[in-house]
Amino acid sequence: MRLEGGFTPEALSITQSNRDTIINFESETLAVLMSVDSSDLMAANPFLVA
């Protein structure tokens, strides 16, 4: 899947599943971060919108 155009971080869904964090865009899973707590990811504010 290629993301372009009007893509914004708000379009992502970030959820916790047991010990892993799952990152989705619409119905597509983009990443599964194993043994990463989703609250740690959000606290780091990993997205820079230029």
mmCIF file of C-alpha atoms in Angstrom:
data_model
loop_
_atom_site.group_PDB
_atom_site.id
_atom_site.type_symbol
_atom_site.label_atom_id
_atom_site.label_comp_id
_atom_site.label_asym_id
_atom_site.label_seq_id
_atom_site.Cartn_x
_atom_site.Cartn_y
_atom_site.Cartn_z
ATOM 1 C CA MET A 1 0.000 0.000 0.000
ATOM 2 C CA ARG A 2 1.304 3.433 -0.899
ATOM 3 C CA LEU A 3 0.357 6.424 1.231
ATOM 4 C CA GLU A 4 0.408 9.832 -0.384
ATOM 5 C CA GLY A 5 -1.561 12.999 -0.877
ATOM 6 C CA GLY A 6 -3.744 14.005 2.053
ATOM 7 C CA PHE A 7 -2.381 11.389 4.453
ATOM 8 C CA THR A 8 -2.240 12.628 8.034
ATOM 9 C CA PRO A 9 -1.254 10.920 11.309
ATOM 10 C CA GLU A 10 -4.892 11.220 12.419
ATOM 11 C CA ALA A 11 -5.764 8.663 9.716
ATOM 12 C CA LEU A 12 -3.831 5.997 11.631
ATOM 13 C CA SER A 13 -5.349 3.693 14.202
ATOM 14 C CA ILE A 14 -2.921 2.691 16.959
ATOM 15 C CA THR A 15 -4.132 -0.036 19.310
ATOM 16 C CA GLN A 16 -2.778 -2.312 21.999
ATOM 17 C CA SER A 17 -3.072 -6.093 21.536
ATOM 18 C CA ASN A 18 -1.670 -7.951 24.534
ATOM 19 C CA ARG A 19 1.985 -6.808 24.655
ATOM 20 C CA ASP A 20 2.105 -5.529 21.057
ATOM 21 C CA THR A 21 1.079 -2.288 19.352
ATOM 22 C CA ILE A 22 -0.769 -2.504 16.045
ATOM 23 C CA ILE A 23 -0.768 0.381 13.554
ATOM 24 C CA ASN A 24 -3.540 0.394 10.946
ATOM 25 C CA PHE A 25 -4.501 2.665 8.068
ATOM 26 C CA GLU A 26 -8.130 2.086 7.118
ATOM 27 C CA SER A 27 -8.407 -1.731 6.927
ATOM 28 C CA GLU A 28 -4.691 -2.357 6.299
ATOM 29 C CA THR A 29 -2.236 -3.332 9.039
ATOM 30 C CA LEU A 30 0.912 -1.299 8.442
ATOM 31 C CA ALA A 31 2.967 -2.503 11.399
ATOM 32 C CA VAL A 32 2.946 -4.685 14.483
ATOM 33 C CA LEU A 33 5.419 -3.466 17.085
ATOM 34 C CA MET A 34 6.189 -6.453 19.253
ATOM 35 C CA SER A 35 6.536 -5.829 23.006
ATOM 36 C CA VAL A 36 5.865 -2.091 22.573
ATOM 37 C CA ASP A 37 3.234 -0.401 24.733
ATOM 38 C CA SER A 38 1.033 1.898 22.639
ATOM 39 C CA SER A 39 0.988 4.555 25.379
ATOM 40 C CA ASP A 40 4.793 4.804 25.152
ATOM 41 C CA LEU A 41 4.557 5.314 21.407
ATOM 42 C CA MET A 42 1.958 8.047 21.696
ATOM 43 C CA ALA A 43 3.870 9.799 24.476
ATOM 44 C CA ALA A 44 6.887 10.048 22.192
ATOM 45 C CA ASN A 45 4.817 11.846 19.500
ATOM 46 C CA PRO A 46 6.592 10.023 16.656
ATOM 47 C CA PHE A 47 4.884 11.882 13.826
ATOM 48 C CA LEU A 48 6.197 15.008 12.195
ATOM 49 C CA VAL A 49 3.913 16.637 9.685
ATOM 50 C CA ALA A 50 5.824 18.874 7.303
#
